[in-house]
Coordinates of N, CA and C in Angstrom, one line a residue:
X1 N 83.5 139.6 128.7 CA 82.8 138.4 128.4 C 82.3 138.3 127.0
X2 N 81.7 139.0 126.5 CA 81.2 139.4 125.2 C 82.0 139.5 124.2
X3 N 83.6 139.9 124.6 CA 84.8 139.5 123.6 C 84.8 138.1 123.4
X4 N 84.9 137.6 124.5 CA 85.5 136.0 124.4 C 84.4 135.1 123.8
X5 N 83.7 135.7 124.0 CA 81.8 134.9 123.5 C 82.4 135.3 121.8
X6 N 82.9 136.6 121.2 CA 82.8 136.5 120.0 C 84.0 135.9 119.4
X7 N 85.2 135.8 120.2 CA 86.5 134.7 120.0 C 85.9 133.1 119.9
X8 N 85.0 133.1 120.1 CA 84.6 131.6 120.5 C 83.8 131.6 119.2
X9 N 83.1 132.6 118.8 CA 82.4 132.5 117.5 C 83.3 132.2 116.4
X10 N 84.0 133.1 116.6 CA 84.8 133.3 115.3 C 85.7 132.2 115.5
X11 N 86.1 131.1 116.5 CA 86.8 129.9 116.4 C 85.5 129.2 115.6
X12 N 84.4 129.0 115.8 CA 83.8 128.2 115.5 C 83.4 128.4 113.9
X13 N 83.3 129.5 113.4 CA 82.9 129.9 112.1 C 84.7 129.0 111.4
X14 N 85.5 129.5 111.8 CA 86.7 129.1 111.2 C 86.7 127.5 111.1
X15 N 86.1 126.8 112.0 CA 86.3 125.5 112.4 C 85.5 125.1 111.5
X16 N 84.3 125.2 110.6 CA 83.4 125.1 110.0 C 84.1 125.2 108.3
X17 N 84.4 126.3 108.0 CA 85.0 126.5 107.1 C 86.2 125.3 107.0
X18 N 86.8 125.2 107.5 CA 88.1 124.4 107.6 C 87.4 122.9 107.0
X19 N 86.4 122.3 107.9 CA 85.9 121.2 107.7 C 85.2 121.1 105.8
X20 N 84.6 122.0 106.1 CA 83.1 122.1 104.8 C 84.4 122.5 103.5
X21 N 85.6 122.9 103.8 CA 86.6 123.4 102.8 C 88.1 121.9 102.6
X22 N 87.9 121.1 103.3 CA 89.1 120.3 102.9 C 89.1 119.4 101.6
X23 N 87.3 119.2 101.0 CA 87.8 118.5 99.7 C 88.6 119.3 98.2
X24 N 88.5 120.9 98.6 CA 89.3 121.7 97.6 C 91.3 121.7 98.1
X25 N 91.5 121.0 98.3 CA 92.9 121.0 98.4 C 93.3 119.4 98.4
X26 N 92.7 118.4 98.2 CA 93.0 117.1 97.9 C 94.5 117.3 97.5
X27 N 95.0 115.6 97.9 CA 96.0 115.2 96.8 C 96.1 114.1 96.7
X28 N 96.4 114.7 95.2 CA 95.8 113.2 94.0 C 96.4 111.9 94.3
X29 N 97.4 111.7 95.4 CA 97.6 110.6 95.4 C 96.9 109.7 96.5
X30 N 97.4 110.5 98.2 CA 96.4 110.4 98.8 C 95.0 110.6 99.6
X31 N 94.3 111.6 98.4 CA 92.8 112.2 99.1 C 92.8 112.6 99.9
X32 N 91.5 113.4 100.6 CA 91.4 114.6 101.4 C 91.8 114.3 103.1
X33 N 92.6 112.9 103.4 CA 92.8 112.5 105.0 C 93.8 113.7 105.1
X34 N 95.2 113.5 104.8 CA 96.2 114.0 104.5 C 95.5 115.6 105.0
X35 N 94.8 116.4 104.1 CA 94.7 117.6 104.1 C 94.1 118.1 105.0
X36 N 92.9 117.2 105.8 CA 92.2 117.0 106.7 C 93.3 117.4 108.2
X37 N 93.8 116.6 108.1 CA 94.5 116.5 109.4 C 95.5 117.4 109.3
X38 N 96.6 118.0 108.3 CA 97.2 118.7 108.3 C 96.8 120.1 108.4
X39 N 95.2 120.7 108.5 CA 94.8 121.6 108.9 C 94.5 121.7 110.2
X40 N 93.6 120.1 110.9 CA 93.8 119.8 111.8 C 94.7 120.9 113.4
X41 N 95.8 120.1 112.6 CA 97.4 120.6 113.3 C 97.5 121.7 113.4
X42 N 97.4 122.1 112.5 CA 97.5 123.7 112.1 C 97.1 124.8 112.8
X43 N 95.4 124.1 113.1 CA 94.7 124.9 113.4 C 94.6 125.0 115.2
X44 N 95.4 123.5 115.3 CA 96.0 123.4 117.0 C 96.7 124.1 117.2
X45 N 97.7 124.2 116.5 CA 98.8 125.3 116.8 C 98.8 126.7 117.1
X46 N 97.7 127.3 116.0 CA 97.4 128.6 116.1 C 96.4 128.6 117.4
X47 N 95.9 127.9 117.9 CA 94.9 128.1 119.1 C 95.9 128.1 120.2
X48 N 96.6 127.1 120.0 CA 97.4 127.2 121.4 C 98.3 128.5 121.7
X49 N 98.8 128.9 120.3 CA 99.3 130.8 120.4 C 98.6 131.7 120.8
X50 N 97.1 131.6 120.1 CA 96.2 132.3 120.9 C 96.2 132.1 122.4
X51 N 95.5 131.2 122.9 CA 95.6 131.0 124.2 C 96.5 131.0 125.3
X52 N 98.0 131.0 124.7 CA 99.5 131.2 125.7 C 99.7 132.2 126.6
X53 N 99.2 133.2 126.4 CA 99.2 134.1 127.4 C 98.2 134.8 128.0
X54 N 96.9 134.4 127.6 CA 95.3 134.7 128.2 C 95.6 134.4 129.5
X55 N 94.7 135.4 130.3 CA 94.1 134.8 131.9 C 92.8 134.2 132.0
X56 N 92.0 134.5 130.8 CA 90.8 134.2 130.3 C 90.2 132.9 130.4
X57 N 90.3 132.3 131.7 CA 90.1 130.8 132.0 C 88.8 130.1 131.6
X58 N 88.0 130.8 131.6 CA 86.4 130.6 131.3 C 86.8 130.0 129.7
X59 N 87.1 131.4 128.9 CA 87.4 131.5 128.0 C 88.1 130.3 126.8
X60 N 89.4 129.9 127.9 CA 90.1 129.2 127.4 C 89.6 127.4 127.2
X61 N 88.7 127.6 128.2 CA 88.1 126.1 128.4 C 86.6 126.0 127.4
X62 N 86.0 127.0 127.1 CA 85.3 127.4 126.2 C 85.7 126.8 124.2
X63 N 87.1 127.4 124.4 CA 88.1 127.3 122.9 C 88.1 125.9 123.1
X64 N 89.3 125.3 124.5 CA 88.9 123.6 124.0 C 88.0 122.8 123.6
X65 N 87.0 123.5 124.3 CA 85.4 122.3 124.2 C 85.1 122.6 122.9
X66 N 85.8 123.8 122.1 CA 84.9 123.7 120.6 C 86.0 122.9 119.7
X67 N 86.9 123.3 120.0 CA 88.5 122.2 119.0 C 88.1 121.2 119.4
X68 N 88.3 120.7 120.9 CA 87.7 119.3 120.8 C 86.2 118.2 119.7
X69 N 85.5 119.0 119.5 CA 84.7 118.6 118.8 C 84.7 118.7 117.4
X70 N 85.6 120.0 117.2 CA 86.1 119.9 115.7 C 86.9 119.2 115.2
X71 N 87.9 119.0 116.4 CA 88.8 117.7 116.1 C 88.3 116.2 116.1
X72 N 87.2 116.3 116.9 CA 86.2 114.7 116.5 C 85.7 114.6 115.3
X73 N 85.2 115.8 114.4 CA 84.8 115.3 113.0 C 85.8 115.9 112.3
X74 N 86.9 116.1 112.6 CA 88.2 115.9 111.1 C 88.5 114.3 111.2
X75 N 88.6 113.9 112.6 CA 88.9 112.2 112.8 C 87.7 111.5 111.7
X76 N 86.9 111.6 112.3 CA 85.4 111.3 111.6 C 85.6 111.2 110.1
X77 N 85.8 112.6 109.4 CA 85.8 112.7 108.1 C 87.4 112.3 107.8
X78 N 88.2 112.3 108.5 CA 89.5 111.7 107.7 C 89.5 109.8 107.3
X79 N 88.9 109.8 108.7 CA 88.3 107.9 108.5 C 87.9 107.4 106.9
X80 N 86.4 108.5 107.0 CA 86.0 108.2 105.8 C 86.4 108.6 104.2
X81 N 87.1 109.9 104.4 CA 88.3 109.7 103.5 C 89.8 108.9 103.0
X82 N 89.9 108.5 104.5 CA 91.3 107.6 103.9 C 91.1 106.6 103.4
X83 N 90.2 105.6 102.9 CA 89.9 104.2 102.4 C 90.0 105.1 100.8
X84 N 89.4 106.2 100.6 CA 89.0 106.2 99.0 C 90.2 106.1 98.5
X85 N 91.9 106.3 98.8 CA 93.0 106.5 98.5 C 93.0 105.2 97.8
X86 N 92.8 103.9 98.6 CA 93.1 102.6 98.6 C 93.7 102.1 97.3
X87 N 94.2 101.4 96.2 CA 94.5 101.3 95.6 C 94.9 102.5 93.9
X88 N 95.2 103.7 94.7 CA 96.0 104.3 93.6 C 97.3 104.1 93.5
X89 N 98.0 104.5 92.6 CA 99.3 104.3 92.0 C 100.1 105.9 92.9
X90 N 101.1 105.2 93.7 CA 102.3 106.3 94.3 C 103.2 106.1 93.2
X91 N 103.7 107.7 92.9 CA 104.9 108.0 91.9 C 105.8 107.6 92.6
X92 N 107.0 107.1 91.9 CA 108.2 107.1 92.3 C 109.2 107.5 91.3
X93 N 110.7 106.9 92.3 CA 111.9 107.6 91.3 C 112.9 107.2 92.0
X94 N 114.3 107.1 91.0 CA 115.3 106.6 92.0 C 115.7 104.8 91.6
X95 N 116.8 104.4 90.6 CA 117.1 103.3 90.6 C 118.6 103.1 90.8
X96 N 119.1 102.9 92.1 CA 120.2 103.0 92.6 C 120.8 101.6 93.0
X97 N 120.2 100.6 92.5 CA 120.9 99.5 93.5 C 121.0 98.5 91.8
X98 N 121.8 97.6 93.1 CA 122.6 96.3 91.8 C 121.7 95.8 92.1
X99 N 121.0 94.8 93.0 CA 120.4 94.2 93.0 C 118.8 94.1 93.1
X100 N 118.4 95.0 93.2 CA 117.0 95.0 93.1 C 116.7 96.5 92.4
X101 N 115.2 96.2 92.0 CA 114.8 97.4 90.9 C 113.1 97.1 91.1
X102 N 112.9 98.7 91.9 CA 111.1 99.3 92.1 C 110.4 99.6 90.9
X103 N 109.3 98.4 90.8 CA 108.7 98.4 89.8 C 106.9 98.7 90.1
X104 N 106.6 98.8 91.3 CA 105.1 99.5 91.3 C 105.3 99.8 93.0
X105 N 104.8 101.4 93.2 CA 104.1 101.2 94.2 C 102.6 101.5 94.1
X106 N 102.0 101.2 95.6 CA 99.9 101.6 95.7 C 99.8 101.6 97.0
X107 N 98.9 102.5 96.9 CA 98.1 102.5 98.0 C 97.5 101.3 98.5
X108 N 97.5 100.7 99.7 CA 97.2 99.2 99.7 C 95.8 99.4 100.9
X109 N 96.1 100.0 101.9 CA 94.7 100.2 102.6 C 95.4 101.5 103.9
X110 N 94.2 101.8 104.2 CA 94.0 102.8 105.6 C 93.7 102.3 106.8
X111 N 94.6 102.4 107.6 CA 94.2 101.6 108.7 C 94.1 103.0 109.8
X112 N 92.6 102.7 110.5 CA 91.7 103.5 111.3 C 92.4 103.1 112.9
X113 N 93.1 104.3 113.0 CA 93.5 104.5 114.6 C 92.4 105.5 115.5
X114 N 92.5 105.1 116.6 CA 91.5 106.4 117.8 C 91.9 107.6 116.9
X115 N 92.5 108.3 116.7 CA 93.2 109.7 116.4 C 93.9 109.3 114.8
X116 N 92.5 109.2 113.9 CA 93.1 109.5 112.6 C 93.4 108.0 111.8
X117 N 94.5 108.0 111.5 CA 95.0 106.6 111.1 C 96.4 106.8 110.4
X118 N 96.8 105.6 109.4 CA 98.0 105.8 108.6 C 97.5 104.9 107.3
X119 N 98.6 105.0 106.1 CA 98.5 104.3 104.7 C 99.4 103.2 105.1
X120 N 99.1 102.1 104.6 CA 100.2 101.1 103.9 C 100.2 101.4 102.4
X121 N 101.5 101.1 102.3 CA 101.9 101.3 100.8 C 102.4 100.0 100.4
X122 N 102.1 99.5 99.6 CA 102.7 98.6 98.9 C 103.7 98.7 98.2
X123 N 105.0 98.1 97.8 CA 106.3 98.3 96.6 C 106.3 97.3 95.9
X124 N 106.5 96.8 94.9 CA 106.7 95.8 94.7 C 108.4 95.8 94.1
X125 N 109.1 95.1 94.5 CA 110.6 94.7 93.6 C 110.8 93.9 93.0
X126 N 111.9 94.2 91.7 CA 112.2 93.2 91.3 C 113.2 93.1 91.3
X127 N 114.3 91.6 91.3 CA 115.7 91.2 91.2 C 116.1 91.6 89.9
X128 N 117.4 92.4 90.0 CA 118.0 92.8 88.6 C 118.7 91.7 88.4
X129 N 119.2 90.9 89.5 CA 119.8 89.8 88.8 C 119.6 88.1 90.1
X130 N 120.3 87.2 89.5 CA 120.0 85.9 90.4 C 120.8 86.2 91.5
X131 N 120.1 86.0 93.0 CA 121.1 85.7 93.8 C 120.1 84.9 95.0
X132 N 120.9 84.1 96.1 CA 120.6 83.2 97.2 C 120.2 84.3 98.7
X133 N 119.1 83.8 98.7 CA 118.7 84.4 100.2 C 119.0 83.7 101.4
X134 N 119.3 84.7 102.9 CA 119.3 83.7 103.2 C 119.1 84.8 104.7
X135 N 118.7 83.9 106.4 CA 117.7 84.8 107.0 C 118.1 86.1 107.7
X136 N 119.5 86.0 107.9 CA 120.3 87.3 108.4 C 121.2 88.4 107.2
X137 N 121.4 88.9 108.1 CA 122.7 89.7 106.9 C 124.1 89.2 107.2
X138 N 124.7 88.7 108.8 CA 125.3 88.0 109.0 C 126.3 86.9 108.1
X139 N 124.8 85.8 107.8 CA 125.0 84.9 107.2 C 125.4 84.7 105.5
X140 N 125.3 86.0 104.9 CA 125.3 86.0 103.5 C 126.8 86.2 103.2
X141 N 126.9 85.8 101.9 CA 128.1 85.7 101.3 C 127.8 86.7 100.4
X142 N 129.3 86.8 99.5 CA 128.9 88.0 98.5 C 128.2 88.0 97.7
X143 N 127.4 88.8 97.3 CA 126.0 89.0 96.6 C 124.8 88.2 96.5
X144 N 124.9 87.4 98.1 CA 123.7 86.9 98.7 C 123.2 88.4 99.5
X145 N 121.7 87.9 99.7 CA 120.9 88.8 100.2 C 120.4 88.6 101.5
X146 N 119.8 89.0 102.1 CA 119.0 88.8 103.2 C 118.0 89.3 104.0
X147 N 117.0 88.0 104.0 CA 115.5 88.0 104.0 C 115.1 89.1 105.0
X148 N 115.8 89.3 106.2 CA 115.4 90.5 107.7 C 116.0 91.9 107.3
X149 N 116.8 91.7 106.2 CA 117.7 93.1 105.6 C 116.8 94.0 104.9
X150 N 116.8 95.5 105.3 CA 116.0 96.4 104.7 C 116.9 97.4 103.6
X151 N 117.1 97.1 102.5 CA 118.4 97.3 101.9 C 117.9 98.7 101.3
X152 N 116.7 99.0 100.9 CA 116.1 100.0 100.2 C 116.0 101.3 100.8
X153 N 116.5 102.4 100.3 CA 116.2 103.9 101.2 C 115.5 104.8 100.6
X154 N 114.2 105.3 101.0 CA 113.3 105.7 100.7 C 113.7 107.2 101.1
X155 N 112.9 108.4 100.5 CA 112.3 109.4 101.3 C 111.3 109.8 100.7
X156 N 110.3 110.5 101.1 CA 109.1 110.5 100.2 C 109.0 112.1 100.8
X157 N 108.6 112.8 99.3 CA 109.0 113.8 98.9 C 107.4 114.9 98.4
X158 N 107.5 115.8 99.0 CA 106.3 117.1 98.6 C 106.6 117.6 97.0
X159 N 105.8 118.4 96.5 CA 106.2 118.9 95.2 C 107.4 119.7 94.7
X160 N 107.2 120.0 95.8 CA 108.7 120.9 95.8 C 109.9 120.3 96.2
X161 N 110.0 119.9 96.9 CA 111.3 118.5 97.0 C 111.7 118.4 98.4
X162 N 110.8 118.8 99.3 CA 110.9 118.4 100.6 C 110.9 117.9 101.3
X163 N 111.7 116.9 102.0 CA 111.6 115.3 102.9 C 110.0 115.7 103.4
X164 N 109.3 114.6 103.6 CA 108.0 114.5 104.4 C 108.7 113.1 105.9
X165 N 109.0 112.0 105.3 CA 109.9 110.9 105.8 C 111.3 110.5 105.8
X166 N 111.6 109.8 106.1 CA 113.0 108.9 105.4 C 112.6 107.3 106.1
X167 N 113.2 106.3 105.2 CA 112.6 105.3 105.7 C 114.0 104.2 104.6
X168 N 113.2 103.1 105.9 CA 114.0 101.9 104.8 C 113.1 100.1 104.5
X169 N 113.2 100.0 103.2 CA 112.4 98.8 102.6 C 112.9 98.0 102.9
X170 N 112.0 96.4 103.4 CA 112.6 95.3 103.3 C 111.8 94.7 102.1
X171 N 112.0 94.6 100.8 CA 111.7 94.1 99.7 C 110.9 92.4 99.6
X172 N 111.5 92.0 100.8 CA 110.5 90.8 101.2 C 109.9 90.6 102.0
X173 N 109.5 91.4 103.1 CA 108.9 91.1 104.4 C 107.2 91.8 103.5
X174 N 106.5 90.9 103.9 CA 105.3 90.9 103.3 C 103.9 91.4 104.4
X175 N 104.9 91.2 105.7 CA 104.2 91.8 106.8 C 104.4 93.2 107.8
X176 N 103.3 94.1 108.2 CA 104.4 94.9 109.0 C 105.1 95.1 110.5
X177 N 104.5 93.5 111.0 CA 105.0 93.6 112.7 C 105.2 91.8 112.8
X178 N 105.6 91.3 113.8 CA 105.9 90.4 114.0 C 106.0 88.8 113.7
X179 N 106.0 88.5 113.3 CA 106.9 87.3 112.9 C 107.0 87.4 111.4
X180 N 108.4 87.3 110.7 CA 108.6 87.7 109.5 C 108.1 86.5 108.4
X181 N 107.1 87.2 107.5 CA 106.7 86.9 106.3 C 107.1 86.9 105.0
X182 N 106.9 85.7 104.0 CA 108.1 86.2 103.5 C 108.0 85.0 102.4
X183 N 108.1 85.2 100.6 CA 107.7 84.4 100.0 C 108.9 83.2 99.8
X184 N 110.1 83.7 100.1 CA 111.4 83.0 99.8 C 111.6 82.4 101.2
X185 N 112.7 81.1 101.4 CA 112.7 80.7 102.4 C 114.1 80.9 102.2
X186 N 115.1 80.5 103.2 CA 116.6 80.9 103.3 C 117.2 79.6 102.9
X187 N 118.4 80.1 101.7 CA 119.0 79.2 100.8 C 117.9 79.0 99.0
X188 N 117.1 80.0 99.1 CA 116.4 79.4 97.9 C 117.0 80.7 97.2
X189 N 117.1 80.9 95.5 CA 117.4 81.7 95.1 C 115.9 82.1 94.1
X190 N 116.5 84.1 94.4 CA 115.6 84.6 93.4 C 115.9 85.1 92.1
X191 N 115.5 84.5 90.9 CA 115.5 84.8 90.0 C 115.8 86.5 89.5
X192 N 116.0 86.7 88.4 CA 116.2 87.6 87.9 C 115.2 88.3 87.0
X193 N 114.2 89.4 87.1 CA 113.0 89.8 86.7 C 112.0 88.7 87.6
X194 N 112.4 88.1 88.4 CA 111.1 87.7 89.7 C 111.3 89.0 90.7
X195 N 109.9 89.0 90.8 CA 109.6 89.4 92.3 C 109.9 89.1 93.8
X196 N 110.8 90.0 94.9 CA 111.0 89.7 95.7 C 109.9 89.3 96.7
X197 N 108.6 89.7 96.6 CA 107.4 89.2 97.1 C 106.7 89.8 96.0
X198 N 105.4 88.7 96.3 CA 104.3 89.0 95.2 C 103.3 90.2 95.9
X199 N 103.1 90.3 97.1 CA 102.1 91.2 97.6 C 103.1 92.6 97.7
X200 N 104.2 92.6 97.5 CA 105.1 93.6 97.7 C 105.3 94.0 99.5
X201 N 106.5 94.9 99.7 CA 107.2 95.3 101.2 C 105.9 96.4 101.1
X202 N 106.1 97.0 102.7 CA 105.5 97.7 103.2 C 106.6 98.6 103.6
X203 N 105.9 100.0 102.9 CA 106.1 101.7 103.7 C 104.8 101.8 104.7
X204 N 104.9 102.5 105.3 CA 104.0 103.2 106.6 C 103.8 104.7 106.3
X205 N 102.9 105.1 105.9 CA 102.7 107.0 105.7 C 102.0 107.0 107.2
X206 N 102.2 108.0 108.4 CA 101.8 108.4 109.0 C 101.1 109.6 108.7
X207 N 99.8 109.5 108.2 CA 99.4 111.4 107.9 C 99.1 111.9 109.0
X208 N 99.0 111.3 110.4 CA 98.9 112.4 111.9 C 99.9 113.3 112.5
X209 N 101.0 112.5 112.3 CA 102.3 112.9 112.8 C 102.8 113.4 112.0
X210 N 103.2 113.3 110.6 CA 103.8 114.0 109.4 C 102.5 114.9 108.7
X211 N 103.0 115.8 108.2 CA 102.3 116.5 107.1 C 101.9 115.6 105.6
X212 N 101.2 115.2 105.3 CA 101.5 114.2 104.0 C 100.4 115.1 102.9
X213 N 100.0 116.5 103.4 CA 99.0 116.6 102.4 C 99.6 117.5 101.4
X214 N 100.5 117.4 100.9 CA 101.7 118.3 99.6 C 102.7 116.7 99.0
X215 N 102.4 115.3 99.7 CA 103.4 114.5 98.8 C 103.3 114.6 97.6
X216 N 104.0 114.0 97.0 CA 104.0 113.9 95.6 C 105.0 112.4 95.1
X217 N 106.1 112.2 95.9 CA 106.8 111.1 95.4 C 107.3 110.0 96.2
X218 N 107.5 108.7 96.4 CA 108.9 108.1 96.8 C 109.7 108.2 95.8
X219 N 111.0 108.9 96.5 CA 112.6 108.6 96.3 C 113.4 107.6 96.7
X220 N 113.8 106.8 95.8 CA 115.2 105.8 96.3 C 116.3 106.1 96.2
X221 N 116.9 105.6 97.1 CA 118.5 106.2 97.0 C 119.2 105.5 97.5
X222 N 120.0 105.5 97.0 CA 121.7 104.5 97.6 C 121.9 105.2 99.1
X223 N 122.5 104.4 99.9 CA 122.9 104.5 101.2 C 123.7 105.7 101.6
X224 N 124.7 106.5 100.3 CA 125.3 107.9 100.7 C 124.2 108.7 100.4
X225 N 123.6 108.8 99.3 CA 122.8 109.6 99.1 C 121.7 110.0 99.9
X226 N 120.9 108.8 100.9 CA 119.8 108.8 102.0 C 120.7 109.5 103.2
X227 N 122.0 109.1 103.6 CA 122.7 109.6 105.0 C 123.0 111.1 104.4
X228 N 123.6 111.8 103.6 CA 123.6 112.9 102.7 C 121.9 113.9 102.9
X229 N 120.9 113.0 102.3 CA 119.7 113.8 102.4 C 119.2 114.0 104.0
X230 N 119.7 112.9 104.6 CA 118.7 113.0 105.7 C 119.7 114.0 106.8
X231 N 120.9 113.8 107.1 CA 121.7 114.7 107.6 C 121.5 116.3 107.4
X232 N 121.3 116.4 106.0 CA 121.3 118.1 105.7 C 119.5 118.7 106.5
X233 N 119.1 117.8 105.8 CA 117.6 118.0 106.2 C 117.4 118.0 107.8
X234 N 117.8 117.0 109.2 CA 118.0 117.6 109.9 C 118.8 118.2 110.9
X235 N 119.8 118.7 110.2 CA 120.7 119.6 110.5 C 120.3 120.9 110.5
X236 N 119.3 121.5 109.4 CA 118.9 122.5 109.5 C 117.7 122.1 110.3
X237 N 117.1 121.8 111.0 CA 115.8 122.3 111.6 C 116.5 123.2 112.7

């Protein structure tokens, strides 16, 4: 019993540390949520190895009750760290298309789920050249566009050059769920150096489910190059 009493300590000393230690590993783009939770995880995982083959039932329900509460203030402190992100500048890279060209992304806000939250990101595009929108992909002729079409391929990338995501932009959907928004109506054309929307498309960073605390970039890429990256990437897991 006196083992497991000091296993419980020493979870809890670590749990402390972990917390009182996440603003030294920030990243500069999205602040200490990201880092927060990705220790989080971490620190789930190694508990649950510990615990995999114990008989130590007391014990083991002991370790939950203190993760559980460690895990209520990384939620707690990730909350109040994800808003400070709100309007920085995300690097990017990658100009691969005829018809449109990424000209800013940001951090646009943190939206607070039970368990953590996620970023919207803002993009903004511009038309490299004139062409007519119109509401399907169906419906377009050649080098018309279309307004429901997500023509853009993202992946967003750690420092080292690691997929974190893969994803794809609709350059005018100005909303991220149901009924499509949208500054162009179908049959109007957009100019060339205009904006496909002014408030810009939405990416979705999930920092609970993904690791986001090593990003560093979005990548664009043409349609072989995204099926190319994302194939190799998971092929090897």
């Amino acid at each position: 019993m006196k083992r497991n009493l000091l296993k419980i300590t020493a979870l809890a000393f670590a749990v402390s540390v972990v917390v009182s230690g996440c603003g030294s590993g920030s990243n500069s783009t999205l602040g200490e949520a990201p880092v927060i939770l990705s220790k989080l995880n971490a620190d789930r995982k190694r508990l649950v190895e510990e615990t995999r083959n114990s008989r130590d039932y007391d014990g083991i329900r002991s370790k939950m009750q203190e993760f559980k509460d460690y895990e209520k203030e990384c939620f707690e402190r990730a909350a109040e760290e994800g808003p400070k992100a709100v309007g920085n500048d995300v690097d990017f890279s990658g100009d691969p298309y005829e018809a449109f060209k990424v000209k800013e992304a940001k951090v646009d806000e943190y939206v607070k789920l039970f368990n953590a939250g996620y970023y919207n990101i803002r993009v903004k595009v511009e038309a490299k050249k004139d062409f007519v929108v119109r509401q399907n992909k169906s419906e377009c002729a050649a080098g018309e566009e279309a307004l429901t079409d997500a023509p853009l391929h993202y992946v967003a990338l750690t420092s080292d050059g690691t997929p974190i995501i893969f994803g794809h932009l609709n350059p005018f959907r100005t909303n991220d769920s149901g009924k499509l928004e949208a500054d162009y109506q179908p049959g109007q054309t957009v100019k060339a150096g205009e904006l496909c929307s002014e408030k810009g498309g939405i990416i979705t960073f999930d920092i609970y489910n993904n690791d986001f605390s090593k990003f560093a970039e979005l990548k664009f890429l043409s349609q072989e190059e995204y099926d190319n990256m994302r194939n190799e990437f998971y092929s090897g897991k």
